[in-house]
PDB file of N, CA and C in Angstrom:
ATOM      1  N   UNK T   1      23.396  -7.901 -52.941  1.00  0.00           N
ATOM      2  CA  UNK T   1      24.280  -8.023 -51.467  1.00  0.00           C
ATOM      3  C   UNK T   1      24.089  -6.906 -50.399  1.00  0.00           C
ATOM      4  N   UNK T   2      24.536  -5.370 -50.878  1.00  0.00           N
ATOM      5  CA  UNK T   2      24.967  -4.507 -49.990  1.00  0.00           C
ATOM      6  C   UNK T   2      23.683  -4.195 -49.250  1.00  0.00           C
ATOM      7  N   UNK T   3      22.128  -4.038 -50.425  1.00  0.00           N
ATOM      8  CA  UNK T   3      21.294  -3.942 -50.056  1.00  0.00           C
ATOM      9  C   UNK T   3      21.128  -4.705 -48.440  1.00  0.00           C
ATOM     10  N   UNK T   4      21.165  -5.981 -48.295  1.00  0.00           N
ATOM     11  CA  UNK T   4      20.494  -7.095 -47.611  1.00  0.00           C
ATOM     12  C   UNK T   4      21.747  -7.171 -46.676  1.00  0.00           C
ATOM     13  N   UNK T   5      22.838  -6.719 -46.480  1.00  0.00           N
ATOM     14  CA  UNK T   5      23.650  -6.598 -44.868  1.00  0.00           C
ATOM     15  C   UNK T   5      22.540  -5.527 -44.375  1.00  0.00           C
ATOM     16  N   UNK T   6      22.502  -3.926 -44.513  1.00  0.00           N
ATOM     17  CA  UNK T   6      21.927  -3.352 -43.929  1.00  0.00           C
ATOM     18  C   UNK T   6      20.387  -3.444 -43.630  1.00  0.00           C
ATOM     19  N   UNK T   7      19.549  -3.646 -43.933  1.00  0.00           N
ATOM     20  CA  UNK T   7      18.634  -4.894 -43.266  1.00  0.00           C
ATOM     21  C   UNK T   7      19.117  -5.083 -42.716  1.00  0.00           C
ATOM     22  N   UNK T   8      19.897  -6.896 -42.336  1.00  0.00           N
ATOM     23  CA  UNK T   8      19.951  -7.317 -41.262  1.00  0.00           C
ATOM     24  C   UNK T   8      20.426  -6.576 -40.078  1.00  0.00           C
ATOM     25  N   UNK T   9      21.571  -5.699 -40.610  1.00  0.00           N
ATOM     26  CA  UNK T   9      22.013  -4.601 -39.618  1.00  0.00           C
ATOM     27  C   UNK T   9      20.453  -4.007 -38.849  1.00  0.00           C
ATOM     28  N   UNK T  10      19.805  -3.413 -39.700  1.00  0.00           N
ATOM     29  CA  UNK T  10      18.269  -2.641 -38.887  1.00  0.00           C
ATOM     30  C   UNK T  10      17.706  -3.578 -37.825  1.00  0.00           C
ATOM     31  N   UNK T  11      17.399  -5.306 -38.304  1.00  0.00           N
ATOM     32  CA  UNK T  11      16.747  -5.740 -37.426  1.00  0.00           C
ATOM     33  C   UNK T  11      17.328  -6.386 -36.466  1.00  0.00           C
ATOM     34  N   UNK T  12      19.014  -5.831 -36.131  1.00  0.00           N
ATOM     35  CA  UNK T  12      19.345  -6.098 -34.786  1.00  0.00           C
ATOM     36  C   UNK T  12      19.078  -5.603 -33.443  1.00  0.00           C
ATOM     37  N   UNK T  13      18.814  -4.038 -33.282  1.00  0.00           N
ATOM     38  CA  UNK T  13      18.495  -3.216 -32.265  1.00  0.00           C
ATOM     39  C   UNK T  13      16.826  -2.375 -32.534  1.00  0.00           C
ATOM     40  N   UNK T  14      16.456  -1.928 -31.533  1.00  0.00           N
ATOM     41  CA  UNK T  14      15.559  -0.908 -31.074  1.00  0.00           C
ATOM     42  C   UNK T  14      16.446   0.457 -31.997  1.00  0.00           C
ATOM     43  N   UNK T  15      14.387   1.117 -31.843  1.00  0.00           N
ATOM     44  CA  UNK T  15      15.793   2.361 -32.430  1.00  0.00           C
ATOM     45  C   UNK T  15      14.993   3.055 -31.096  1.00  0.00           C
ATOM     46  N   UNK T  16      15.406   4.626 -31.579  1.00  0.00           N
ATOM     47  CA  UNK T  16      15.420   5.359 -30.601  1.00  0.00           C
ATOM     48  C   UNK T  16      14.328   6.001 -30.214  1.00  0.00           C
ATOM     49  N   UNK T  17      13.070   6.203 -30.525  1.00  0.00           N
ATOM     50  CA  UNK T  17      12.099   6.056 -31.056  1.00  0.00           C
ATOM     51  C   UNK T  17      11.432   4.439 -29.835  1.00  0.00           C
ATOM     52  N   UNK T  18      11.367   3.106 -30.127  1.00  0.00           N
ATOM     53  CA  UNK T  18      11.073   2.506 -29.326  1.00  0.00           C
ATOM     54  C   UNK T  18      11.272   2.550 -27.789  1.00  0.00           C
ATOM     55  N   UNK T  19      12.403   2.946 -27.867  1.00  0.00           N
ATOM     56  CA  UNK T  19      13.151   2.828 -26.539  1.00  0.00           C
ATOM     57  C   UNK T  19      12.465   3.819 -25.780  1.00  0.00           C
ATOM     58  N   UNK T  20      12.151   5.106 -26.184  1.00  0.00           N
ATOM     59  CA  UNK T  20      11.342   6.368 -25.774  1.00  0.00           C
ATOM     60  C   UNK T  20      10.022   6.362 -25.732  1.00  0.00           C
ATOM     61  N   UNK T  21       9.322   5.438 -26.450  1.00  0.00           N
ATOM     62  CA  UNK T  21       7.988   4.781 -25.949  1.00  0.00           C
ATOM     63  C   UNK T  21       8.237   3.925 -24.702  1.00  0.00           C
ATOM     64  N   UNK T  22       8.723   2.757 -25.461  1.00  0.00           N
ATOM     65  CA  UNK T  22       8.963   1.682 -23.814  1.00  0.00           C
ATOM     66  C   UNK T  22       9.275   2.865 -22.524  1.00  0.00           C
ATOM     67  N   UNK T  23       9.849   3.902 -22.110  1.00  0.00           N
ATOM     68  CA  UNK T  23      10.350   4.530 -20.887  1.00  0.00           C
ATOM     69  C   UNK T  23      10.031   5.365 -20.725  1.00  0.00           C
ATOM     70  N   UNK T  24       8.566   5.412 -21.849  1.00  0.00           N
ATOM     71  CA  UNK T  24       7.890   6.992 -21.691  1.00  0.00           C
ATOM     72  C   UNK T  24       6.022   5.877 -20.637  1.00  0.00           C
ATOM     73  N   UNK T  25       6.164   4.493 -21.232  1.00  0.00           N
ATOM     74  CA  UNK T  25       5.151   3.696 -20.227  1.00  0.00           C
ATOM     75  C   UNK T  25       5.933   3.733 -19.452  1.00  0.00           C
ATOM     76  N   UNK T  26       6.755   3.094 -19.160  1.00  0.00           N
ATOM     77  CA  UNK T  26       7.089   2.397 -17.388  1.00  0.00           C
ATOM     78  C   UNK T  26       6.999   4.013 -16.849  1.00  0.00           C
ATOM     79  N   UNK T  27       7.456   4.537 -17.348  1.00  0.00           N
ATOM     80  CA  UNK T  27       7.428   6.044 -16.713  1.00  0.00           C
ATOM     81  C   UNK T  27       6.046   6.715 -16.034  1.00  0.00           C
ATOM     82  N   UNK T  28       3.970   5.825 -16.931  1.00  0.00           N
ATOM     83  CA  UNK T  28       3.625   6.602 -16.894  1.00  0.00           C
ATOM     84  C   UNK T  28       2.925   4.745 -15.350  1.00  0.00           C
ATOM     85  N   UNK T  29       3.374   3.627 -16.184  1.00  0.00           N
ATOM     86  CA  UNK T  29       3.016   2.928 -14.879  1.00  0.00           C
ATOM     87  C   UNK T  29       3.350   2.794 -13.531  1.00  0.00           C
ATOM     88  N   UNK T  30       4.632   3.120 -13.683  1.00  0.00           N
ATOM     89  CA  UNK T  30       5.393   3.464 -12.384  1.00  0.00           C
ATOM     90  C   UNK T  30       5.029   4.817 -12.108  1.00  0.00           C
ATOM     91  N   UNK T  31       4.467   5.891 -11.655  1.00  0.00           N
ATOM     92  CA  UNK T  31       3.405   6.626 -11.850  1.00  0.00           C
ATOM     93  C   UNK T  31       2.355   6.222 -10.726  1.00  0.00           C
ATOM     94  N   UNK T  32       1.094   5.137 -11.735  1.00  0.00           N
ATOM     95  CA  UNK T  32      -0.214   4.771 -10.958  1.00  0.00           C
ATOM     96  C   UNK T  32       0.487   4.019 -10.411  1.00  0.00           C
ATOM     97  N   UNK T  33       0.810   3.359  -9.874  1.00  0.00           N
ATOM     98  CA  UNK T  33       1.507   2.670  -8.806  1.00  0.00           C
ATOM     99  C   UNK T  33       1.572   3.442  -7.754  1.00  0.00           C
ATOM    100  N   UNK T  34       2.666   3.953  -7.599  1.00  0.00           N
ATOM    101  CA  UNK T  34       3.129   5.085  -6.917  1.00  0.00           C
ATOM    102  C   UNK T  34       1.962   5.729  -6.091  1.00  0.00           C
ATOM    103  N   UNK T  35       0.926   6.610  -6.940  1.00  0.00           N
ATOM    104  CA  UNK T  35      -0.408   6.580  -6.832  1.00  0.00           C
ATOM    105  C   UNK T  35      -1.193   5.951  -5.556  1.00  0.00           C
ATOM    106  N   UNK T  36      -1.135   4.594  -6.579  1.00  0.00           N
ATOM    107  CA  UNK T  36      -1.987   3.962  -5.985  1.00  0.00           C
ATOM    108  C   UNK T  36      -1.688   3.330  -4.116  1.00  0.00           C
ATOM    109  N   UNK T  37      -0.449   3.236  -4.343  1.00  0.00           N
ATOM    110  CA  UNK T  37       0.335   2.548  -3.468  1.00  0.00           C
ATOM    111  C   UNK T  37       0.203   4.305  -2.496  1.00  0.00           C
ATOM    112  N   UNK T  38       0.420   4.958  -2.414  1.00  0.00           N
ATOM    113  CA  UNK T  38       0.228   6.029  -1.445  1.00  0.00           C
ATOM    114  C   UNK T  38      -1.361   6.170  -1.381  1.00  0.00           C
ATOM    115  N   UNK T  39      -2.581   5.725  -2.080  1.00  0.00           N
ATOM    116  CA  UNK T  39      -4.163   6.219  -1.099  1.00  0.00           C
ATOM    117  C   UNK T  39      -4.262   4.338  -0.083  1.00  0.00           C
ATOM    118  N   UNK T  40      -3.659   3.626  -0.468  1.00  0.00           N
ATOM    119  CA  UNK T  40      -3.423   1.977   0.097  1.00  0.00           C
ATOM    120  C   UNK T  40      -2.712   2.729   1.500  1.00  0.00           C
ATOM    121  N   UNK T  41      -1.932   3.128   1.678  1.00  0.00           N
ATOM    122  CA  UNK T  41      -1.414   3.465   2.794  1.00  0.00           C
ATOM    123  C   UNK T  41      -1.712   3.892   4.237  1.00  0.00           C
ATOM    124  N   UNK T  42      -2.111   5.144   3.352  1.00  0.00           N
ATOM    125  CA  UNK T  42      -3.081   5.781   4.343  1.00  0.00           C
ATOM    126  C   UNK T  42      -4.642   5.326   4.801  1.00  0.00           C
ATOM    127  N   UNK T  43      -5.114   4.152   3.953  1.00  0.00           N
ATOM    128  CA  UNK T  43      -6.748   3.064   4.273  1.00  0.00           C
ATOM    129  C   UNK T  43      -6.372   2.685   5.027  1.00  0.00           C
ATOM    130  N   UNK T  44      -4.868   2.308   4.778  1.00  0.00           N
ATOM    131  CA  UNK T  44      -4.256   0.993   5.542  1.00  0.00           C
ATOM    132  C   UNK T  44      -3.687   2.235   7.725  1.00  0.00           C
ATOM    133  N   UNK T  45      -3.359   2.825   7.228  1.00  0.00           N
ATOM    134  CA  UNK T  45      -3.544   3.456   8.550  1.00  0.00           C
ATOM    135  C   UNK T  45      -4.493   4.569   9.506  1.00  0.00           C
ATOM    136  N   UNK T  46      -5.191   4.295   8.525  1.00  0.00           N
ATOM    137  CA  UNK T  46      -7.360   4.586   8.802  1.00  0.00           C
ATOM    138  C   UNK T  46      -7.692   3.935   9.604  1.00  0.00           C
ATOM    139  N   UNK T  47      -8.072   2.359   9.220  1.00  0.00           N
ATOM    140  CA  UNK T  47      -8.326   1.113   9.906  1.00  0.00           C
ATOM    141  C   UNK T  47      -7.140   0.192  10.908  1.00  0.00           C
ATOM    142  N   UNK T  48      -6.075   0.986  10.933  1.00  0.00           N
ATOM    143  CA  UNK T  48      -5.402   0.477  12.419  1.00  0.00           C
ATOM    144  C   UNK T  48      -5.749   1.511  13.057  1.00  0.00           C
ATOM    145  N   UNK T  49      -5.903   2.821  13.343  1.00  0.00           N
ATOM    146  CA  UNK T  49      -6.146   4.240  13.624  1.00  0.00           C
ATOM    147  C   UNK T  49      -7.659   3.444  14.637  1.00  0.00           C
ATOM    148  N   UNK T  50      -8.856   2.612  13.431  1.00  0.00           N
ATOM    149  CA  UNK T  50     -10.085   2.594  14.140  1.00  0.00           C
ATOM    150  C   UNK T  50      -9.893   1.283  14.727  1.00  0.00           C
ATOM    151  N   UNK T  51      -9.038   0.807  14.356  1.00  0.00           N
ATOM    152  CA  UNK T  51      -8.676  -0.659  15.194  1.00  0.00           C
ATOM    153  C   UNK T  51      -8.076  -0.167  16.511  1.00  0.00           C
ATOM    154  N   UNK T  52      -6.998   0.627  17.193  1.00  0.00           N
ATOM    155  CA  UNK T  52      -7.101   1.266  18.205  1.00  0.00           C
ATOM    156  C   UNK T  52      -8.243   1.261  19.097  1.00  0.00           C
ATOM    157  N   UNK T  53      -8.750   2.187  18.287  1.00  0.00           N
ATOM    158  CA  UNK T  53     -10.455   2.569  18.833  1.00  0.00           C
ATOM    159  C   UNK T  53     -10.507   2.252  19.628  1.00  0.00           C
ATOM    160  N   UNK T  54     -11.211   1.473  18.606  1.00  0.00           N
ATOM    161  CA  UNK T  54     -11.872   0.246  19.474  1.00  0.00           C
ATOM    162  C   UNK T  54     -11.188  -0.459  20.227  1.00  0.00           C
ATOM    163  N   UNK T  55     -10.207  -1.426  20.353  1.00  0.00           N
ATOM    164  CA  UNK T  55      -9.864  -1.742  21.343  1.00  0.00           C
ATOM    165  C   UNK T  55      -9.440  -1.027  22.984  1.00  0.00           C
ATOM    166  N   UNK T  56      -9.302   0.491  22.599  1.00  0.00           N
ATOM    167  CA  UNK T  56      -9.423   1.344  23.860  1.00  0.00           C
ATOM    168  C   UNK T  56     -10.853   1.200  25.064  1.00  0.00           C
ATOM    169  N   UNK T  57     -11.494   1.124  23.495  1.00  0.00           N
ATOM    170  CA  UNK T  57     -12.886   1.008  24.917  1.00  0.00           C
ATOM    171  C   UNK T  57     -13.057  -0.357  24.878  1.00  0.00           C
ATOM    172  N   UNK T  58     -12.867  -0.720  24.202  1.00  0.00           N
ATOM    173  CA  UNK T  58     -13.151  -2.616  25.311  1.00  0.00           C
ATOM    174  C   UNK T  58     -11.944  -2.579  26.135  1.00  0.00           C
ATOM    175  N   UNK T  59     -10.925  -2.584  26.235  1.00  0.00           N
ATOM    176  CA  UNK T  59     -10.233  -2.470  27.656  1.00  0.00           C
ATOM    177  C   UNK T  59     -10.741  -1.256  29.007  1.00  0.00           C
ATOM    178  N   UNK T  60     -11.383  -0.417  27.806  1.00  0.00           N
ATOM    179  CA  UNK T  60     -12.172   0.788  29.119  1.00  0.00           C
ATOM    180  C   UNK T  60     -12.950  -0.562  29.540  1.00  0.00           C
ATOM    181  N   UNK T  61     -14.267  -0.889  28.707  1.00  0.00           N
ATOM    182  CA  UNK T  61     -14.811  -1.592  29.239  1.00  0.00           C
ATOM    183  C   UNK T  61     -15.013  -2.705  30.442  1.00  0.00           C
ATOM    184  N   UNK T  62     -13.506  -3.740  29.795  1.00  0.00           N
ATOM    185  CA  UNK T  62     -13.529  -4.540  30.503  1.00  0.00           C
ATOM    186  C   UNK T  62     -12.823  -3.974  31.879  1.00  0.00           C
ATOM    187  N   UNK T  63     -12.511  -2.745  31.891  1.00  0.00           N
ATOM    188  CA  UNK T  63     -11.322  -2.400  33.002  1.00  0.00           C
ATOM    189  C   UNK T  63     -12.510  -1.152  33.976  1.00  0.00           C
ATOM    190  N   UNK T  64     -14.122  -1.318  33.152  1.00  0.00           N
ATOM    191  CA  UNK T  64     -15.568  -1.080  33.942  1.00  0.00           C
ATOM    192  C   UNK T  64     -15.992  -1.309  35.250  1.00  0.00           C
ATOM    193  N   UNK T  65     -16.092  -2.993  34.329  1.00  0.00           N
ATOM    194  CA  UNK T  65     -16.262  -4.000  34.650  1.00  0.00           C
ATOM    195  C   UNK T  65     -15.614  -4.821  35.583  1.00  0.00           C
ATOM    196  N   UNK T  66     -14.757  -4.802  35.530  1.00  0.00           N
ATOM    197  CA  UNK T  66     -13.939  -5.843  36.583  1.00  0.00           C
ATOM    198  C   UNK T  66     -13.931  -4.784  37.907  1.00  0.00           C
ATOM    199  N   UNK T  67     -13.758  -3.079  37.404  1.00  0.00           N
ATOM    200  CA  UNK T  67     -13.495  -1.982  39.236  1.00  0.00           C
ATOM    201  C   UNK T  67     -14.997  -2.767  39.448  1.00  0.00           C
ATOM    202  N   UNK T  68     -15.837  -2.302  38.777  1.00  0.00           N
ATOM    203  CA  UNK T  68     -17.630  -2.907  40.076  1.00  0.00           C
ATOM    204  C   UNK T  68     -17.483  -4.218  40.576  1.00  0.00           C
ATOM    205  N   UNK T  69     -16.650  -4.803  40.282  1.00  0.00           N
ATOM    206  CA  UNK T  69     -17.022  -6.523  40.213  1.00  0.00           C
ATOM    207  C   UNK T  69     -15.833  -6.813  42.244  1.00  0.00           C
ATOM    208  N   UNK T  70     -14.942  -5.601  41.451  1.00  0.00           N
ATOM    209  CA  UNK T  70     -13.946  -5.598  43.041  1.00  0.00           C
ATOM    210  C   UNK T  70     -14.719  -4.732  43.794  1.00  0.00           C
ATOM    211  N   UNK T  71     -15.040  -3.001  43.793  1.00  0.00           N
ATOM    212  CA  UNK T  71     -15.895  -2.741  44.384  1.00  0.00           C
ATOM    213  C   UNK T  71     -16.762  -3.627  45.817  1.00  0.00           C
ATOM    214  N   UNK T  72     -17.440  -4.685  44.381  1.00  0.00           N
ATOM    215  CA  UNK T  72     -18.057  -5.210  44.904  1.00  0.00           C
ATOM    216  C   UNK T  72     -18.252  -5.807  46.274  1.00  0.00           C
ATOM    217  N   UNK T  73     -17.517  -6.116  45.607  1.00  0.00           N
ATOM    218  CA  UNK T  73     -16.461  -8.166  46.208  1.00  0.00           C
ATOM    219  C   UNK T  73     -15.992  -7.614  47.865  1.00  0.00           C
ATOM    220  N   UNK T  74     -15.536  -5.949  47.129  1.00  0.00           N
ATOM    221  CA  UNK T  74     -14.544  -5.475  49.063  1.00  0.00           C
ATOM    222  C   UNK T  74     -16.055  -5.139  50.412  1.00  0.00           C
ATOM    223  N   UNK T  75     -17.506  -4.587  49.061  1.00  0.00           N
ATOM    224  CA  UNK T  75     -18.375  -3.977  49.749  1.00  0.00           C
ATOM    225  C   UNK T  75     -19.346  -5.498  50.679  1.00  0.00           C
ATOM    226  N   UNK T  76     -18.959  -6.626  50.013  1.00  0.00           N
ATOM    227  CA  UNK T  76     -19.979  -8.021  50.880  1.00  0.00           C
ATOM    228  C   UNK T  76     -18.939  -8.192  51.952  1.00  0.00           C
ATOM    229  N   UNK T  77     -17.598  -8.170  52.316  1.00  0.00           N
ATOM    230  CA  UNK T  77     -16.503  -8.386  53.046  1.00  0.00           C
ATOM    231  C   UNK T  77     -15.929  -7.230  54.073  1.00  0.00           C
TER     232      UNK T  77
END
């Protein structure tokens, strides 16, 4: 009877080793997630910079076209 009580008590919780293994695994997963997020953030920042450059080029082209159109119309008058 005494042995059965000890076995029942041991099945109720986690051992220290099990808790340490879980905490270590969570730390590894957390580290991997953070490193991937940092790389993703840099990639998104680069993509936004490229879009800004492309937008600036397009705005310059439109400005140049409009400027030429205005100058041509002024010369006609």
